[in-house]
Amino acid sequence: MSQITLDNVVKRFGSVVAVDHVSLTIAEGEFVALLGPSGCGKTTTLRLIAGLEIADEGRITIGDRDVTYLAPAARDVAMVFQDYALYPHMTILDNIGYPLKVRGVSTPERTARVTEVARELQIGDLLARRPSQLSGGQQQRASVARAVVHQAVAFLFDEPLSNLDAQLRLEARAFLKHLQNELGATSVYVTHDQAEAMALADRIVVMRLGKIMQVGAPLEVYRNPANTFVASFIGSPPMNLLSGKVLLGQGQFVLDDGETVIDMGQVYQRLERPPQDGQAITLGIRPEHITIHTEPRPFAIPGALYVVQPMGGETLVNVRVGSKLVTVRLFQDEPPALPEKVWLEPALEWSFVYGADGARLQ
Amino acid sequence: MNRYKLRTGISRALLLVFACVMGAFFALPLLWLLTAPFSTQANLSVTFPEQPSLANFEAVFANKFAIRALFQNNLIIGGGVMILVASIATLASYGLSRARVPGRNVLVYILILFSSVVSGTAAMVPLFLLIFNLGLIDTYQGVILVMTGGLLPSAIFIMRDFVDSIPRSYEEAALVAGASSYRMFRDVAFPLVRPGVMVVAIWAFVNAWGAFLIPSVLLRSPEHMPASIAFYSFYTEAGTPNITLVSAYAFLYTIPVLLLYLIVNWRFGFRFFGGIKS
């Protein structure tokens, strides 16, 4: 197990900068998730660590070795691929044992080790089969088994759950987390699913357009999103973002539609970098931090009821505020009876104010 | 019965008749190849011999020149071309598919264009001079090299399509697992492209097996001639073919190709694997 360091790493494909001056330290035994939409550079970053791509600039170290220009084989990492990449012409036994075979481990020892790992991952009775005879979930386990069969210094996961159906994905997620707790291995996990990143990782790295937007523990990223991108990407349903203009004198916030006015005196006072009069800002409130009232209130946002969506354990209420739909999450299974006109009261300590550049003002 | 059903019924019947006529047109010569060799008085019509005989084959096997052409020269030339084309096309197409070579698509299309526009016939004189200056006239090597060169562009083109269709993550998984590039190619990439290699190998063998022009220009001595030229040994002095012997020889001529196809299909199969989930 080893620490992984990326120091100002840049990777270009033609004129596209896929990874743009990324610096990151992954501690020994830490599980880090690279999270972002497709094309954000998260997979390229992982491939740079694996050695499947070579960085144009910067340095990558694993343990105390500079691996920036080393071939994948010399890096001694293990990787689980999105499509599993189980060799179709080999049995599952040979697939899992391949990393041992290329390291010259003798056949009896290899078979013993593979059998042991396969049994732990509950695919012990499938060893004689070919990959095409396995279900998706079994193939996924086989590819994980191939990764953990030898003592790699780090594990790299490239969206390993994205090809599983929803039910199986939850199961496999718990299984991966359990495995991680047992192995305590340094792991880098690429995903576009924020729930997966939240559930699995010790730390989340949110990426966008090749750049790191925020690094932090899952709850830290969730509670204190550093910018509007992270705010909208983490959390399901995502954070409500209302853009508008500051009227400092009156302590008010006027939405872009020019009509909806929100009393913001208290919030403005709390800001480390108070906005200028007339400055464009974005107000961010999570759906679970809004209370719905049927009467006007100070600091409450007037809106028109749009729909109520019962979700089972909770209820989502969509309210039209100006031209925007605001989502409110109520932790009750019984959908409330609401009038046409409602007032939304944000919990002020959970309200985020972002400048025009998307960066947070608090 | 409505008109629509009637019309589709008629058009189906017409299509069936047309298909039968076309099928017979192509099947009759093959049928002739199965009946004529066993008849003592064969002509160009398909008639089942009343008393099948192997006398034609006795006569053909008595012709040492023709038999050596078929079972020695043809196998050497066909086998040599097959091995060279299959191995070079595999390596070249793998490189062209996987390496980031600037303008590699243009390169491949130019190769294909040249090989189809500049046919072997048009290039025969320069090819002859080239082989002459290399001192390879009247050698197997000369014929094998020229035919390999002629078949390679198309072979690379076919193979590259095949290699392109195989996801790279198989190879990447092997590399990350600790395999060297050579080891990865041997253990993972080659087994995956093998069905494609087999297709190209058989295609090259069949082409070399039936080649007439290149060996007839580049070879001199009778003991080097392939079977396609040895057919002339069953012609009379006046130039008319002895149909019975020609048909028997043609029958023998087709067997190795059929056998090769059957063996490769049985041993390797032209199947496609699963195992990547997309």
XYZ file of C-alpha atoms in Angstrom:
640
model
C 0.000 0.000 0.000
C 1.338 3.382 -0.924
C 0.615 7.033 -1.139
C -0.136 8.441 -4.606
C 0.849 11.988 -5.526
C -0.033 13.992 -8.599
C 1.930 17.201 -8.966
C 0.682 19.718 -11.549
C -0.213 16.994 -14.015
C -1.316 18.070 -17.499
C -2.607 15.804 -20.278
C -3.616 17.112 -23.685
C -5.335 15.327 -26.578
C -4.677 17.536 -29.573
C -5.986 20.941 -28.580
C -8.167 19.569 -25.781
C -6.719 19.819 -22.295
C -8.152 16.703 -20.668
C -6.332 17.129 -17.360
C -5.399 20.686 -16.481
C -2.718 21.160 -13.796
C -4.125 18.642 -11.372
C -2.362 18.313 -8.013
C -3.602 15.747 -5.555
C -2.234 13.612 -2.745
C -3.944 10.339 -1.927
C -2.865 9.076 1.461
C -1.866 5.485 2.162
C -4.987 3.368 2.611
C -7.289 6.169 1.557
C -10.299 5.665 -0.741
C -10.617 8.672 -3.035
C -13.435 9.146 -5.550
C -12.912 11.233 -8.683
C -16.349 12.626 -9.410
C -17.588 14.666 -12.326
C -19.681 14.678 -15.492
C -18.423 12.894 -18.606
C -15.496 14.673 -20.206
C -14.307 16.203 -16.943
C -10.959 14.386 -17.055
C -11.587 11.961 -14.205
C -10.981 8.816 -16.272
C -7.920 10.353 -17.922
C -6.545 11.153 -14.462
C -7.035 7.521 -13.458
C -5.380 6.293 -16.662
C -2.437 8.596 -15.978
C -2.008 6.940 -12.581
C -2.299 3.489 -14.201
C 0.236 4.386 -16.885
C -2.200 3.850 -19.749
C -1.636 7.499 -20.627
C 1.598 9.426 -20.159
C 1.418 12.938 -18.694
C 2.527 15.867 -20.867
C 3.581 17.850 -17.813
C 3.926 17.271 -14.100
C 4.968 14.342 -11.951
C 3.188 11.283 -10.582
C 4.604 9.299 -7.691
C 3.380 6.064 -6.127
C 4.986 5.361 -2.757
C 8.429 6.913 -3.036
C 8.812 6.037 -6.718
C 8.487 8.546 -9.538
C 6.300 6.608 -12.004
C 5.549 9.487 -14.411
C 7.179 7.721 -17.367
C 6.986 4.102 -16.229
C 5.080 1.436 -18.183
C 1.840 0.193 -16.562
C 3.439 -3.154 -15.677
C 6.189 -1.443 -13.655
C 3.731 0.532 -11.520
C 2.313 -2.519 -9.755
C -1.229 -1.166 -9.514
C -4.430 -3.129 -10.113
C -7.360 -1.814 -12.113
C -11.024 -2.695 -12.514
C -12.407 -1.622 -15.871
C -15.837 -0.290 -16.672
C -16.446 -3.106 -19.165
C -14.662 -5.603 -16.844
C -12.319 -6.601 -19.694
C -12.297 -10.272 -18.754
C -10.299 -12.123 -21.405
C -13.018 -14.003 -23.306
C -10.750 -16.842 -24.429
C -9.694 -17.755 -20.885
C -11.612 -19.387 -18.055
C -12.431 -17.350 -14.963
C -9.632 -19.220 -13.170
C -7.105 -18.101 -15.783
C -8.553 -14.597 -15.862
C -8.208 -14.045 -12.136
C -4.832 -15.763 -12.097
C -3.376 -13.757 -14.986
C -1.611 -11.107 -12.843
C 0.020 -13.959 -10.910
C 0.906 -15.831 -14.091
C 2.816 -12.897 -15.595
C 4.672 -12.593 -12.288
C 5.836 -16.166 -12.648
C 3.811 -17.669 -9.800
C 3.722 -21.459 -10.143
C 0.476 -23.125 -11.269
C -0.407 -24.890 -7.967
C 0.204 -21.743 -5.921
C -1.729 -19.677 -8.447
C -4.698 -22.033 -8.398
C -4.730 -22.026 -4.603
C -4.604 -18.242 -4.391
C -7.291 -17.758 -7.078
C -9.563 -20.317 -5.435
C -9.216 -18.544 -2.109
C -9.957 -15.074 -3.535
C -12.827 -16.388 -5.636
C -14.380 -18.053 -2.629
C -14.165 -14.831 -0.636
C -15.917 -13.007 -3.475
C -18.526 -15.789 -3.788
C -17.620 -16.830 -7.314
C -15.712 -19.933 -6.237
C -17.903 -22.339 -8.189
C -17.615 -20.399 -11.448
C -13.872 -20.822 -11.997
C -14.158 -23.295 -14.865
C -16.496 -21.076 -16.865
C -15.816 -18.516 -19.557
C -16.692 -14.857 -18.983
C -19.576 -15.012 -21.476
C -21.258 -17.649 -19.282
C -21.385 -15.291 -16.294
C -24.019 -12.713 -15.380
C -23.089 -9.032 -15.206
C -22.743 -9.074 -11.439
C -20.577 -12.204 -11.527
C -18.357 -10.708 -14.226
C -17.971 -7.621 -12.070
C -16.870 -9.738 -9.110
C -14.468 -11.695 -11.293
C -12.846 -8.473 -12.468
C -12.536 -7.293 -8.852
C -11.039 -10.684 -7.962
C -8.448 -10.262 -10.709
C -7.506 -6.911 -9.188
C -7.158 -8.091 -5.594
C -5.472 -11.436 -6.338
C -1.983 -10.021 -6.072
C -0.610 -7.485 -3.624
C -0.906 -4.348 -5.722
C 0.238 -1.053 -4.193
C -3.036 0.648 -5.189
C -6.423 -0.162 -6.697
C -7.893 1.848 -9.530
C -11.592 1.616 -10.349
C -12.968 3.014 -13.601
C -16.748 3.267 -13.111
C -16.955 -0.415 -12.118
C -20.656 -0.314 -11.278
C -22.032 1.667 -14.200
C -22.874 -1.439 -16.236
C -24.957 -3.035 -13.507
C -28.676 -2.516 -13.128
C -29.908 -0.372 -10.234
C -30.646 -3.187 -7.794
C -27.332 -4.962 -8.380
C -25.455 -1.682 -8.214
C -26.514 -1.028 -4.629
C -25.484 -4.553 -3.688
C -22.118 -4.242 -5.431
C -21.554 -0.846 -3.815
C -21.929 -2.286 -0.332
C -19.713 -5.201 -1.329
C -16.979 -2.865 -2.606
C -17.088 -0.763 0.543
C -16.877 -3.872 2.710
C -13.934 -5.113 0.645
C -12.224 -1.741 0.983
C -12.703 -1.786 4.762
C -11.120 -5.227 4.888
C -8.213 -4.575 2.544
C -7.504 -1.017 3.664
C -5.940 -0.429 0.257
C -5.113 2.877 -1.370
C -7.893 3.230 -3.925
C -8.869 5.693 -6.626
C -12.431 5.348 -7.818
C -13.817 7.125 -10.869
C -17.557 7.717 -11.048
C -20.125 10.152 -12.385
C -22.627 9.069 -9.730
C -22.460 11.394 -6.736
C -24.326 8.918 -4.529
C -21.676 6.278 -5.245
C -18.894 8.722 -4.422
C -20.626 9.839 -1.211
C -21.266 6.268 -0.083
C -17.829 4.824 -0.801
C -15.144 7.455 -0.524
C -13.074 8.840 2.336
C -12.560 11.898 0.184
C -14.248 13.179 -2.958
C -12.463 15.062 -5.725
C -14.987 16.938 -7.847
C -13.673 17.647 -11.339
C -14.871 19.738 -14.224
C -13.219 20.440 -17.590
C -9.952 18.875 -16.457
C -9.709 20.941 -13.306
C -10.302 20.053 -9.663
C -13.273 22.044 -8.369
C -13.201 20.856 -4.759
C -11.580 18.206 -2.609
C -13.046 17.105 0.679
C -14.695 14.458 2.788
C -18.144 13.513 1.441
C -20.082 15.400 4.115
C -17.763 18.399 3.897
C -18.316 18.639 0.134
C -22.016 18.196 0.678
C -22.296 20.761 3.462
C -19.901 23.347 2.077
C -19.851 23.208 -1.691
C -17.148 25.634 -2.808
C -18.910 26.766 -5.977
C -22.159 26.479 -7.889
C -20.858 23.544 -9.933
C -20.157 21.402 -6.881
C -23.394 22.638 -5.300
C -25.429 21.463 -8.282
C -23.503 18.208 -8.749
C -23.568 16.828 -5.199
C -26.888 15.927 -3.668
C -30.003 14.360 -5.086
C -32.215 16.184 -5.838
C -29.590 18.869 -6.486
C -29.317 22.171 -4.682
C -31.723 24.936 -5.761
C -29.788 27.773 -7.367
C -31.533 31.143 -7.714
C -29.675 33.892 -9.542
C -30.485 37.562 -9.108
C -29.240 40.980 -8.030
C -28.259 42.450 -4.664
C -30.107 45.492 -3.300
C -27.867 46.192 -0.331
C -29.647 49.219 1.098
C -32.920 47.404 1.565
C -31.158 44.158 2.453
C -32.967 42.533 -0.442
C -32.287 40.083 -3.217
C -34.171 40.495 -6.482
C -34.430 37.436 -8.700
C -33.642 37.590 -12.400
C -37.296 37.948 -13.265
C -37.145 41.380 -11.574
C -40.306 40.772 -9.539
C -39.553 38.221 -6.841
C -37.894 39.951 -3.911
C -36.321 38.086 -1.009
C -35.429 39.693 2.300
C -31.760 38.859 2.802
C -30.570 41.203 5.532
C -29.310 38.482 7.860
C -27.604 36.492 5.146
C -25.738 39.515 3.782
C -24.407 40.320 7.252
C -22.965 36.837 7.616
C -20.898 36.986 4.419
C -17.103 37.246 4.663
C -16.997 39.040 1.355
C -20.186 41.097 1.337
C -21.603 41.668 -2.131
C -21.600 45.098 -3.772
C -24.856 46.922 -4.340
C -26.269 45.736 -7.663
C -23.900 42.754 -7.877
C -25.218 39.584 -9.549
C -25.175 36.646 -7.157
C -26.587 33.125 -6.910
C -28.405 31.897 -3.866
C -28.116 28.183 -3.162
C -30.468 26.266 -0.875
C -30.691 22.509 -0.532
C -34.189 21.008 -0.959
C -34.086 19.601 2.579
C -33.343 23.009 4.128
C -36.572 24.711 3.122
C -39.752 24.929 5.157
C -43.052 25.472 3.373
C -45.498 27.987 4.866
C -48.998 28.834 3.807
C -48.748 32.401 5.187
C -46.210 35.188 4.386
C -43.146 35.270 6.637
C -39.979 37.348 6.963
C -37.165 36.013 4.700
C -39.601 33.647 3.013
C -39.723 33.407 -0.773
C -43.197 33.644 -2.327
C -43.967 30.997 -4.931
C -46.712 29.077 -6.698
C -47.224 25.378 -6.056
C -46.279 23.364 -9.144
C -46.458 19.623 -8.260
C -46.172 17.303 -5.274
C -44.216 14.080 -5.820
C -44.636 11.355 -3.199
C -41.435 9.235 -3.144
C -42.353 6.727 -0.458
C -40.261 7.679 2.560
C -40.169 11.313 1.588
C -42.076 13.832 -0.487
C -40.731 16.260 -3.086
C -42.616 19.501 -3.638
C -41.876 21.656 -6.684
C -42.684 25.341 -6.340
C -42.444 27.907 -9.108
C -40.411 30.937 -7.976
C -40.175 33.544 -10.714
C -39.187 31.545 -13.799
C -37.463 28.824 -11.756
C -38.685 25.597 -10.229
C -37.555 25.173 -6.627
C -37.517 21.681 -5.150
C -38.410 21.166 -1.501
C -37.762 17.868 0.209
C -40.048 16.923 3.070
C -39.137 13.935 5.218
C -42.688 12.667 5.481
C -44.415 9.944 3.542
C -47.837 11.618 3.597
C -47.971 14.317 0.866
C -49.112 17.598 2.455
C -52.267 19.396 1.316
C -50.950 22.765 0.078
C -52.708 25.847 -1.271
C -51.866 27.433 -4.645
C -49.678 30.107 -3.082
C -46.903 29.173 -0.651
C -43.919 30.785 1.086
C -40.580 29.028 1.206
C -38.429 29.707 4.240
C -34.782 28.714 3.730
C -32.767 27.733 6.792
C -30.384 30.691 6.790
C -27.439 28.746 8.200
C -27.796 26.406 5.224
C -28.078 29.103 2.567
C -25.095 29.586 0.284
C -24.256 32.753 -1.619
C -22.114 32.549 -4.728
C -20.675 35.360 -6.810
C -21.132 35.764 -10.549
C -18.039 33.578 -11.158
C -19.687 30.726 -9.243
C -17.275 30.940 -6.284
C -18.675 31.105 -2.786
C -18.835 34.449 -0.954
C -19.091 33.197 2.631
C -58.433 -13.605 -50.928
C -57.580 -9.980 -51.216
C -55.492 -8.455 -53.953
C -52.608 -7.611 -51.698
C -52.135 -11.237 -50.679
C -52.391 -12.358 -54.308
C -49.771 -9.847 -55.415
C -47.290 -10.738 -52.678
C -47.907 -14.423 -53.440
C -47.092 -13.927 -57.113
C -44.001 -11.839 -56.418
C -42.767 -14.442 -53.961
C -43.239 -17.183 -56.538
C -41.372 -15.167 -59.178
C -38.561 -14.503 -56.750
C -38.330 -18.206 -55.973
C -38.143 -19.141 -59.676
C -35.483 -16.501 -60.243
C -33.475 -17.752 -57.259
C -33.689 -21.339 -58.545
C -32.469 -20.347 -62.001
C -29.573 -18.364 -60.543
C -28.742 -21.177 -58.150
C -28.702 -23.753 -60.940
C -26.547 -21.471 -63.061
C -23.843 -21.473 -60.379
C -24.373 -25.012 -59.101
C -24.162 -26.854 -62.435
C -20.411 -26.372 -62.994
C -19.816 -27.618 -59.434
C -22.036 -30.603 -60.112
C -20.040 -31.266 -63.264
C -16.890 -31.278 -61.121
C -18.420 -34.051 -59.042
C -19.593 -36.239 -61.949
C -17.108 -35.776 -64.794
C -13.958 -37.049 -62.982
C -15.632 -40.402 -62.410
C -16.791 -40.880 -65.971
C -14.659 -42.522 -68.629
C -16.268 -40.538 -71.428
C -16.859 -37.135 -69.936
C -18.026 -34.181 -71.960
C -19.133 -30.717 -70.883
C -22.652 -31.789 -69.905
C -23.640 -33.034 -66.476
C -24.364 -36.727 -66.823
C -24.066 -39.234 -64.043
C -21.716 -41.992 -65.222
C -23.377 -45.401 -65.525
C -20.264 -47.136 -64.352
C -18.239 -44.805 -62.112
C -14.540 -45.396 -62.490
C -11.326 -44.138 -60.991
C -9.405 -44.623 -64.223
C -9.068 -40.847 -64.711
C -7.351 -40.464 -61.369
C -4.953 -43.307 -62.262
C -4.013 -41.417 -65.379
C -3.617 -38.150 -63.491
C -1.436 -39.723 -60.807
C 0.715 -41.198 -63.562
C 1.511 -37.645 -64.654
C 4.428 -36.947 -62.276
C 4.790 -33.342 -63.445
C 1.169 -32.473 -62.642
C 1.195 -34.272 -59.300
C 4.391 -32.559 -58.161
C 2.902 -29.224 -59.253
C -0.171 -29.822 -57.147
C 1.153 -31.508 -54.031
C 4.569 -29.873 -53.801
C 4.818 -26.574 -55.658
C 1.310 -25.373 -54.910
C 1.624 -26.238 -51.239
C 4.989 -24.485 -50.947
C 3.793 -21.362 -52.742
C 0.339 -21.302 -51.115
C 1.696 -22.069 -47.669
C 4.489 -19.519 -47.965
C 2.118 -16.789 -49.111
C -0.372 -17.716 -46.409
C 2.166 -17.567 -43.575
C 3.804 -14.363 -44.795
C 0.553 -12.513 -45.505
C -1.115 -13.603 -42.258
C 1.820 -12.748 -40.013
C 2.746 -9.435 -41.643
C -0.906 -8.333 -41.932
C -1.532 -9.185 -38.276
C 1.397 -7.160 -37.000
C 0.847 -4.274 -39.427
C -2.881 -3.997 -38.809
C -2.374 -4.215 -35.067
C 0.111 -1.377 -35.210
C -2.087 0.684 -37.526
C -5.089 0.132 -35.280
C -3.461 0.767 -31.906
C -0.620 3.236 -32.384
C -1.384 6.931 -32.714
C 0.292 7.397 -36.098
C -0.543 10.741 -37.700
C -2.403 10.198 -40.964
C -2.717 6.450 -40.500
C -6.166 6.325 -42.118
C -4.849 8.102 -45.206
C -1.963 5.641 -45.290
C -4.268 2.630 -45.195
C -6.585 4.009 -47.870
C -3.691 4.874 -50.153
C -2.399 1.308 -49.748
C -5.768 -0.086 -50.721
C -6.141 2.322 -53.611
C -2.734 1.424 -55.017
C -3.272 -2.264 -54.762
C -6.594 -2.098 -56.577
C -5.641 0.481 -59.227
C -2.144 -0.813 -59.922
C -3.064 -4.421 -60.448
C -0.507 -7.197 -60.705
C -0.988 -7.332 -64.457
C -0.105 -3.690 -65.021
C 2.935 -3.913 -62.780
C 4.165 -7.182 -64.299
C 7.083 -5.730 -66.236
C 8.605 -3.763 -63.322
C 7.924 -6.709 -61.029
C 9.707 -9.029 -63.454
C 12.704 -6.689 -63.617
C 12.762 -6.370 -59.847
C 12.727 -10.130 -59.319
C 15.250 -10.588 -62.137
C 17.680 -8.133 -60.518
C 17.203 -9.817 -57.159
C 18.186 -13.088 -58.828
C 14.908 -14.718 -57.809
C 13.628 -15.708 -61.246
C 12.515 -19.345 -61.285
C 12.473 -19.600 -57.488
C 9.597 -20.162 -55.073
C 10.779 -17.177 -53.036
C 10.298 -14.817 -55.976
C 6.718 -15.942 -56.561
C 5.904 -15.923 -52.844
C 7.295 -12.414 -52.339
C 5.460 -10.928 -55.329
C 2.140 -12.521 -54.390
C 2.555 -11.548 -50.736
C 3.157 -7.967 -51.798
C 0.066 -8.032 -53.972
C -2.211 -9.463 -51.267
C -0.901 -7.556 -48.254
C -2.724 -4.220 -48.705
C -6.148 -5.853 -48.832
C -5.172 -8.225 -46.028
C -4.077 -5.330 -43.817
C -7.293 -3.513 -44.618
C -9.464 -6.496 -43.656
C -7.437 -7.204 -40.534
C -7.398 -3.614 -39.350
C -11.163 -3.529 -39.366
C -11.084 -6.675 -37.308
C -8.542 -5.366 -34.798
C -10.447 -2.082 -34.534
C -13.541 -3.987 -33.438
C -11.754 -5.427 -30.387
C -11.988 -3.172 -27.322
C -8.651 -1.916 -26.073
C -9.530 -2.524 -22.457
C -8.599 -6.244 -22.825
C -5.068 -5.222 -23.694
C -4.983 -2.455 -21.108
C -6.132 -4.893 -18.433
C -3.223 -7.178 -19.340
C -0.729 -4.306 -19.278
C -1.898 -3.077 -15.877
C -1.870 -6.688 -14.638
C 1.860 -6.611 -15.231
C 2.363 -8.049 -18.709
C 4.998 -6.652 -21.062
C 3.809 -5.485 -24.486
C 5.053 -8.690 -26.103
C 3.464 -10.869 -23.416
C 0.174 -8.957 -23.708
C 0.147 -9.453 -27.477
C 0.869 -13.178 -27.132
C -1.556 -13.890 -24.283
C -4.437 -11.532 -25.008
C -4.353 -9.590 -28.274
C -3.400 -12.429 -30.617
C -5.960 -14.953 -29.317
C -8.612 -12.272 -29.740
C -7.711 -11.412 -33.330
C -7.072 -15.056 -34.281
C -10.429 -15.542 -36.048
C -9.476 -12.572 -38.238
C -6.007 -13.990 -38.845
C -7.605 -17.245 -39.963
C -9.907 -15.458 -42.410
C -6.968 -13.596 -43.937
C -4.777 -16.711 -43.990
C -7.348 -18.761 -45.880
C -8.073 -15.912 -48.226
C -4.351 -15.559 -49.002
C -3.944 -19.314 -49.466
C -6.884 -19.512 -51.873
C -5.551 -16.584 -53.861
C -2.081 -18.099 -54.119
C -3.523 -21.527 -54.868
C -5.373 -20.277 -57.909
C -2.744 -17.839 -59.161
C -1.691 -18.284 -62.758
C -0.169 -15.102 -64.127
C 2.603 -14.417 -61.630
C 4.041 -17.957 -61.529
C 3.789 -18.241 -65.309
C 5.889 -15.090 -65.715
C 8.383 -15.618 -62.883
C 8.950 -19.379 -63.104
C 10.906 -21.196 -65.817
C 11.555 -24.827 -65.055
C 8.734 -27.384 -65.154
C 9.603 -28.728 -61.703
C 8.681 -25.346 -60.136
C 5.355 -24.831 -61.933
C 2.179 -24.736 -59.830
C -0.971 -26.695 -60.625
C -2.720 -23.860 -62.432
C -0.062 -24.152 -65.141
C 0.233 -27.928 -64.921
C -3.320 -28.135 -66.303
C -1.730 -27.679 -69.724
C -0.102 -31.071 -69.411
C -3.585 -32.542 -69.928
C -3.970 -30.799 -73.262
C -3.166 -32.518 -76.520
C -0.407 -31.307 -78.835
C -3.061 -29.554 -80.831
C -4.199 -27.609 -77.749
C -7.517 -29.278 -77.029
C -8.088 -30.291 -73.428
C -8.625 -33.879 -72.390
C -11.848 -33.220 -70.505
C -11.830 -36.365 -68.416
C -8.295 -35.826 -67.133
C -8.746 -32.076 -66.671
C -11.868 -32.690 -64.585
C -10.114 -35.299 -62.439
C -7.164 -32.961 -61.912
C -9.517 -30.068 -61.113
C -11.257 -32.279 -58.564
C -7.934 -32.941 -56.803
C -7.091 -29.247 -57.124
C -10.083 -28.191 -55.008
C -9.603 -30.698 -52.178
C -6.745 -29.028 -50.235
C -8.579 -25.696 -50.137
C -11.760 -27.329 -48.862
C -9.789 -29.311 -46.293
C -7.980 -26.223 -45.069
C -11.246 -24.379 -44.632
C -12.835 -27.263 -42.752
C -9.833 -27.773 -40.469
C -9.522 -24.091 -39.601
C -13.245 -23.801 -39.003
C -13.205 -26.880 -36.797
C -10.039 -26.021 -34.899
C -10.394 -22.241 -34.436
C -13.808 -21.357 -35.752
C -14.763 -18.047 -37.269
C -16.702 -17.224 -34.153
C -16.858 -14.067 -32.145
C -16.336 -14.000 -28.401
C -18.401 -12.149 -25.821
C -17.096 -10.957 -22.464
C -17.078 -7.183 -22.796
C -20.184 -5.560 -21.451
C -21.119 -2.399 -23.249
